[in-house]
């Protein structure tokens, strides 16, 4: 009997640990900061170092004027997590932490533009049931509009706008704009933080927004910290594994019990026969 109890205990401990790991995963403490003075701890590419090739002294003195291509903005090589917070009256009212990439996919041109947190400035406003966050960089901006629906206990974003001046191809246009105002993004309970590892939003005109490692909260932020996470469907912990393990152990316990009881009956029967 003691053995069965032990197995049961081990089963509970195992299940609890699995679930704890699931929730722990995205609980990285978000560094808080104001919109003006935010720092980006994850940024490896320093803005001070230009990525243009260094001009090496050439041995050839006869430098004929080469046809230099038009200066193109060098895209960032790596996705970097940005912390984009809005502060109103010294109170953080909107927090967003994510990696962002704008992707163009059309028959004429394909390409990606990685948003550089170190060169991006958040702005916007927080109202009672509406908030907007604009991330501005030298090539354009991305705007999100959030809503708070108290009857549904939900906060979500319905509008994303992207404007980008960037030459994805040599022949195509350099100016891209798209807006989608019928989205249902980043839905979380009020006071909770939306959390998602990876998602793609289609904005329009062949423009996609790839959002990775994101945590967002637009309303009811207390102490400048993210609330408990509400995971996107893709990230919701899979309880089926835990349930399957539990059932298997239960069956094992029943078998052990039956064997034990049968053994005891045989033993007592044996004593009686003496
Ligand atoms: C862009 O990608 C799409 C799908 O991946 C493809 O059909 C299209 O031909 C590509 N366009 C260019 C210019 O490479
Ligand atoms: C977003 O907020 C700014 C204030 O920072 C405001 O001027 C602008 O109208 C807002 N935009 C939308 C679409 O609500
Ligand atoms: C959110 O904040 C509002 C106003 O500050 C408050 O009335 C409401 O109870 C809060 N809701 C939750 C779910 O915390």
Short mmCIF file of C-alpha atoms and ligand atoms in Angstrom, two decimals:
data_model
loop_
_atom_site.label_atom_id
_atom_site.label_comp_id
_atom_site.label_asym_id
_atom_site.label_seq_id
_atom_site.Cartn_x
_atom_site.Cartn_y
_atom_site.Cartn_z
CA UNK A 1 0.00 0.00 0.00
CA UNK A 2 2.83 2.36 0.86
CA UNK A 3 4.21 1.74 -2.63
CA UNK A 4 0.96 2.80 -4.31
CA UNK A 5 0.82 5.99 -2.26
CA UNK A 6 4.39 6.73 -3.28
CA UNK A 7 3.55 6.36 -6.98
CA UNK A 8 0.53 8.61 -6.58
CA UNK A 9 2.67 11.25 -4.91
CA UNK A 10 5.29 11.07 -7.64
CA UNK A 11 2.57 11.42 -10.28
CA UNK A 12 1.18 14.57 -8.67
CA UNK A 13 4.63 16.09 -8.28
CA UNK A 14 5.45 15.37 -11.92
CA UNK A 15 2.23 16.91 -13.24
CA UNK A 16 2.62 19.98 -11.05
CA UNK A 17 6.17 20.48 -12.25
CA UNK A 18 5.18 20.20 -15.91
CA UNK A 19 2.49 22.84 -15.45
CA UNK A 20 4.81 25.10 -13.46
CA UNK A 21 7.38 24.94 -16.25
CA UNK A 22 4.74 25.91 -18.75
CA UNK A 23 3.78 29.06 -16.90
CA UNK A 24 7.33 29.93 -15.91
CA UNK A 25 8.52 29.98 -19.50
CA UNK A 26 7.34 33.44 -20.35
CA UNK A 27 7.73 35.07 -16.96
CA UNK A 28 10.86 36.97 -17.84
CA UNK A 29 10.80 40.21 -15.88
CA UNK A 30 10.32 43.07 -18.27
CA UNK A 31 12.60 46.00 -17.72
CA UNK A 32 10.45 49.05 -17.31
CA UNK A 33 11.22 52.42 -18.68
CA UNK A 34 9.64 55.48 -20.13
CA UNK A 35 9.04 55.98 -23.79
CA UNK A 36 11.78 58.57 -23.95
CA UNK A 37 14.47 56.83 -21.98
CA UNK A 38 14.03 53.19 -22.75
CA UNK A 39 17.05 50.97 -22.97
CA UNK A 40 17.27 47.82 -24.99
CA UNK A 41 19.26 45.19 -23.14
CA UNK A 42 18.92 42.61 -25.89
CA UNK A 43 20.27 44.75 -28.65
CA UNK A 44 23.55 43.49 -29.95
CA UNK A 45 23.97 45.73 -32.94
CA UNK A 46 25.10 49.06 -31.64
CA UNK A 47 23.63 52.02 -33.50
CA UNK A 48 26.99 53.75 -33.40
CA UNK A 49 28.65 51.20 -35.67
CA UNK A 50 27.59 51.68 -39.26
CA UNK A 51 27.39 48.55 -41.32
CA UNK A 52 28.87 50.14 -44.42
CA UNK A 53 32.04 48.43 -45.59
CA UNK A 54 35.17 50.19 -44.40
CA UNK A 55 37.05 51.91 -47.21
CA UNK A 56 40.34 50.07 -47.59
CA UNK A 57 43.24 51.92 -49.20
CA UNK A 58 43.38 50.48 -52.69
CA UNK A 59 46.69 49.87 -54.41
CA UNK A 60 45.31 50.85 -57.76
CA UNK A 61 45.74 54.59 -58.22
CA UNK A 62 43.62 54.77 -61.35
CA UNK A 63 40.15 54.88 -59.88
CA UNK A 64 37.71 55.36 -62.63
CA UNK A 65 34.33 56.66 -61.53
CA UNK A 66 32.29 53.53 -60.89
CA UNK A 67 28.55 53.60 -61.20
CA UNK A 68 27.71 53.63 -57.52
CA UNK A 69 24.22 52.35 -56.70
CA UNK A 70 21.84 54.65 -54.88
CA UNK A 71 22.49 54.55 -51.12
CA UNK A 72 20.28 51.91 -49.60
CA UNK A 73 19.39 51.61 -45.95
CA UNK A 74 21.21 48.59 -44.61
CA UNK A 75 18.76 46.20 -42.99
CA UNK A 76 19.51 44.85 -39.53
CA UNK A 77 20.83 41.34 -39.64
CA UNK A 78 19.21 40.05 -36.47
CA UNK A 79 15.80 40.22 -34.90
CA UNK A 80 16.07 42.09 -31.62
CA UNK A 81 13.56 42.37 -28.81
CA UNK A 82 12.39 45.90 -28.23
CA UNK A 83 10.74 47.29 -25.13
CA UNK A 84 8.13 49.80 -26.17
CA UNK A 85 6.35 51.36 -23.24
CA UNK A 86 4.05 54.34 -23.01
CA UNK A 87 4.14 56.47 -19.89
CA UNK A 88 1.44 58.98 -19.08
CA UNK A 89 1.65 61.11 -15.92
CA UNK A 90 4.65 59.04 -14.77
CA UNK A 91 2.52 55.93 -14.95
CA UNK A 92 3.18 53.14 -17.45
CA UNK A 93 -0.12 52.67 -19.31
CA UNK A 94 0.95 50.43 -22.18
CA UNK A 95 3.73 47.89 -22.40
CA UNK A 96 4.93 45.95 -25.41
CA UNK A 97 7.95 43.74 -25.71
CA UNK A 98 8.60 42.04 -29.04
CA UNK A 99 10.70 41.36 -32.10
CA UNK A 100 9.24 42.92 -35.24
CA UNK A 101 9.81 42.32 -38.89
CA UNK A 102 7.93 43.72 -41.87
CA UNK A 103 7.76 41.27 -44.74
CA UNK A 104 6.77 41.98 -48.33
CA UNK A 105 5.48 39.13 -50.43
CA UNK A 106 4.27 40.01 -53.90
CA UNK A 107 4.84 38.44 -57.33
CA UNK A 108 7.13 41.37 -58.16
CA UNK A 109 9.19 41.64 -55.00
CA UNK A 110 9.91 39.82 -51.78
CA UNK A 111 11.87 41.02 -48.82
CA UNK A 112 12.08 41.68 -45.13
CA UNK A 113 12.73 44.73 -43.03
CA UNK A 114 13.75 44.14 -39.42
CA UNK A 115 12.72 46.81 -36.94
CA UNK A 116 15.71 48.00 -34.94
CA UNK A 117 14.67 48.78 -31.37
CA UNK A 118 17.66 51.06 -30.84
CA UNK A 119 16.47 53.26 -33.69
CA UNK A 120 12.76 53.07 -32.88
CA UNK A 121 10.77 55.45 -30.72
CA UNK A 122 7.38 54.56 -29.20
CA UNK A 123 4.64 57.17 -28.92
CA UNK A 124 0.90 57.22 -28.53
CA UNK A 125 -1.79 57.72 -25.94
CA UNK A 126 -3.85 55.80 -23.43
CA UNK A 127 -7.52 56.61 -22.99
CA UNK A 128 -10.10 54.88 -20.82
CA UNK A 129 -10.99 52.15 -23.31
CA UNK A 130 -8.73 52.95 -26.23
CA UNK A 131 -4.98 53.15 -26.61
CA UNK A 132 -2.63 53.54 -29.49
CA UNK A 133 1.01 52.77 -29.88
CA UNK A 134 3.10 54.06 -32.76
CA UNK A 135 6.63 52.80 -33.29
CA UNK A 136 8.53 55.28 -35.41
CA UNK A 137 11.84 54.66 -37.18
CA UNK A 138 13.56 56.58 -39.92
CA UNK A 139 12.03 54.46 -42.72
CA UNK A 140 8.44 54.63 -41.48
CA UNK A 141 6.20 53.54 -38.63
CA UNK A 142 3.91 50.82 -37.28
CA UNK A 143 0.75 51.73 -35.34
CA UNK A 144 -1.38 49.46 -33.18
CA UNK A 145 -4.79 50.51 -31.82
CA UNK A 146 -6.02 48.70 -28.71
CA UNK A 147 -9.49 48.51 -27.21
CA UNK A 148 -10.78 47.53 -23.81
CA UNK A 149 -14.14 45.77 -23.79
CA UNK A 150 -15.19 45.61 -20.16
CA UNK A 151 -18.38 43.51 -20.74
CA UNK A 152 -16.24 40.83 -22.40
CA UNK A 153 -13.32 41.29 -19.99
CA UNK A 154 -11.04 41.56 -23.02
CA UNK A 155 -8.32 43.84 -24.30
CA UNK A 156 -7.28 43.45 -27.91
CA UNK A 157 -5.99 45.33 -30.94
CA UNK A 158 -8.14 45.78 -34.03
CA UNK A 159 -5.99 48.04 -36.21
CA UNK A 160 -2.44 47.78 -37.49
CA UNK A 161 -0.97 50.34 -39.87
CA UNK A 162 2.40 50.00 -41.57
CA UNK A 163 4.21 52.66 -43.56
CA UNK A 164 7.63 51.91 -44.95
CA UNK A 165 10.02 53.69 -47.31
CA UNK A 166 12.38 50.91 -48.19
CA UNK A 167 13.67 49.55 -51.53
CA UNK A 168 12.74 45.88 -51.40
CA UNK A 169 13.64 45.56 -55.08
CA UNK A 170 15.55 47.60 -57.62
CA UNK A 171 12.61 48.10 -59.92
CA UNK A 172 9.63 48.15 -57.59
CA UNK A 173 8.30 51.04 -55.57
CA UNK A 174 10.08 52.23 -52.45
CA UNK A 175 6.98 53.36 -50.62
CA UNK A 176 4.70 50.86 -48.96
CA UNK A 177 1.58 51.49 -46.93
CA UNK A 178 -1.10 49.21 -45.58
CA UNK A 179 -3.69 49.34 -42.84
CA UNK A 180 -6.07 46.71 -41.53
CA UNK A 181 -8.77 47.75 -39.09
CA UNK A 182 -10.72 44.52 -38.81
CA UNK A 183 -8.25 42.46 -36.84
CA UNK A 184 -8.59 40.70 -33.53
CA UNK A 185 -5.06 40.64 -32.21
CA UNK A 186 -3.35 40.19 -28.87
CA UNK A 187 -6.57 39.32 -27.05
CA UNK A 188 -6.10 38.89 -23.32
CA UNK A 189 -8.21 39.32 -20.22
CA UNK A 190 -8.13 42.80 -18.71
CA UNK A 191 -5.15 43.11 -16.39
CA UNK A 192 -3.44 40.14 -18.01
CA UNK A 193 -0.58 40.28 -20.44
CA UNK A 194 -0.88 38.79 -23.90
CA UNK A 195 2.00 36.45 -24.60
CA UNK A 196 2.93 34.74 -27.86
CA UNK A 197 6.11 33.21 -29.23
CA UNK A 198 5.38 33.70 -32.89
CA UNK A 199 2.61 35.05 -35.08
CA UNK A 200 2.14 36.67 -38.46
CA UNK A 201 -0.40 39.37 -39.28
CA UNK A 202 -1.40 40.22 -42.82
CA UNK A 203 -1.85 43.97 -43.14
CA UNK A 204 -2.59 44.28 -46.87
CA UNK A 205 -0.86 45.15 -50.16
CA UNK A 206 1.45 42.16 -49.71
CA UNK A 207 2.74 43.40 -46.36
CA UNK A 208 3.00 41.06 -43.39
CA UNK A 209 4.06 41.78 -39.86
CA UNK A 210 6.01 38.97 -38.19
CA UNK A 211 5.80 39.37 -34.42
CA UNK A 212 7.92 37.11 -32.26
CA UNK A 213 8.60 36.71 -28.53
CA UNK A 214 5.93 39.23 -27.73
CA UNK A 215 4.31 40.30 -24.51
CA UNK A 216 1.78 43.09 -24.56
CA UNK A 217 -0.57 44.80 -22.20
CA UNK A 218 -2.54 47.92 -22.96
CA UNK A 219 -4.75 48.46 -19.89
CA UNK A 220 -4.80 48.00 -16.12
CA UNK A 221 -1.05 47.81 -15.67
CA UNK A 222 -0.09 47.86 -12.02
CA UNK A 223 3.36 48.84 -10.74
CA UNK A 224 4.72 49.09 -14.27
CA UNK A 225 4.79 45.31 -14.58
CA UNK A 226 3.14 42.86 -16.91
CA UNK A 227 0.17 41.02 -15.46
CA UNK A 228 -0.17 37.25 -15.53
CA UNK A 229 0.20 35.88 -19.06
CA UNK A 230 -2.67 34.94 -21.32
CA UNK A 231 -1.10 32.79 -23.99
CA UNK A 232 -2.04 32.83 -27.64
CA UNK A 233 -3.74 29.57 -28.75
CA UNK A 234 -0.52 28.21 -30.26
CA UNK A 235 1.30 28.54 -26.94
CA UNK A 236 -1.34 27.21 -24.59
CA UNK A 237 0.10 24.47 -22.42
CA UNK A 238 -0.87 21.04 -23.61
CA UNK A 239 -2.70 19.36 -20.76
CA UNK A 240 -3.28 16.18 -22.77
CA UNK A 241 0.22 14.91 -21.97
CA UNK A 242 -0.26 15.49 -18.27
CA UNK A 243 -3.66 13.77 -18.38
CA UNK A 244 -2.24 10.78 -20.28
CA UNK A 245 0.57 10.38 -17.73
CA UNK A 246 -1.95 10.60 -14.90
CA UNK A 247 -4.21 7.94 -16.40
CA UNK A 248 -1.26 5.61 -17.03
CA UNK A 249 -0.11 5.91 -13.43
CA UNK A 250 -3.67 5.38 -12.19
CA UNK A 251 -3.89 2.13 -14.14
CA UNK A 252 -0.53 1.06 -12.72
CA UNK A 253 -1.73 1.80 -9.19
CA UNK A 254 -4.87 -0.28 -9.73
CA UNK A 255 -2.77 -3.21 -11.03
CA UNK A 256 -0.40 -2.98 -8.07
CA UNK A 257 -3.39 -2.91 -5.69
CA UNK A 258 -4.99 -5.97 -7.30
CA UNK A 259 -1.73 -7.93 -7.22
CA UNK A 260 -1.22 -6.95 -3.58
CA UNK A 261 -4.78 -7.94 -2.56
CA UNK A 262 -4.60 -11.24 -4.47
CA UNK A 263 -1.25 -12.04 -2.83
CA UNK A 264 -2.64 -11.30 0.61
CA UNK A 265 -5.73 -13.44 0.05
CA UNK A 266 -3.57 -16.37 -1.14
CA UNK A 267 -1.33 -15.96 1.91
CA UNK A 268 -4.23 -15.88 4.38
CA UNK A 269 -5.79 -18.85 2.55
CA UNK A 270 -2.46 -20.69 2.95
CA UNK A 271 -2.38 -19.98 6.70
CA UNK A 272 -5.95 -21.27 7.07
CA UNK A 273 -5.09 -24.54 5.37
CA UNK A 274 -2.44 -25.22 7.99
C1 LIG B 1 8.03 36.07 -53.99
O1 LIG B 1 7.60 34.89 -53.30
C2 LIG B 1 6.44 34.30 -53.88
C3 LIG B 1 6.02 33.14 -52.99
O2 LIG B 1 7.04 32.70 -52.17
C4 LIG B 1 6.73 33.86 -55.29
O3 LIG B 1 5.57 33.33 -55.88
C5 LIG B 1 7.19 35.07 -56.10
O4 LIG B 1 7.54 34.67 -57.41
C6 LIG B 1 8.37 35.74 -55.43
N1 LIG B 1 8.69 36.94 -56.16
C7 LIG B 1 9.95 37.29 -56.45
C8 LIG B 1 10.14 38.55 -57.21
O5 LIG B 1 10.92 36.63 -56.10
C1 LIG B 2 -2.92 58.02 -31.51
O1 LIG B 2 -2.43 58.86 -30.47
C2 LIG B 2 -2.02 60.15 -30.87
C3 LIG B 2 -1.47 60.87 -29.67
O2 LIG B 2 -0.20 60.43 -29.36
C4 LIG B 2 -3.18 60.88 -31.50
O3 LIG B 2 -2.77 62.15 -31.93
C5 LIG B 2 -3.72 60.10 -32.66
O4 LIG B 2 -4.85 60.70 -33.20
C6 LIG B 2 -4.06 58.67 -32.25
N1 LIG B 2 -4.44 57.93 -33.43
C7 LIG B 2 -5.50 57.16 -33.50
C8 LIG B 2 -5.73 56.48 -34.80
O5 LIG B 2 -6.23 57.00 -32.56
C1 LIG B 3 -9.06 48.08 -14.51
O1 LIG B 3 -8.92 49.42 -14.13
C2 LIG B 3 -10.14 50.10 -13.91
C3 LIG B 3 -9.86 51.56 -13.71
O2 LIG B 3 -8.61 51.78 -13.14
C4 LIG B 3 -10.85 49.46 -12.72
O3 LIG B 3 -12.07 50.12 -12.49
C5 LIG B 3 -11.09 48.00 -13.06
O4 LIG B 3 -11.65 47.34 -11.94
C6 LIG B 3 -9.81 47.29 -13.45
N1 LIG B 3 -10.17 45.99 -13.96
C7 LIG B 3 -9.50 44.87 -13.66
C8 LIG B 3 -9.99 43.61 -14.24
O5 LIG B 3 -8.51 44.89 -12.93
#
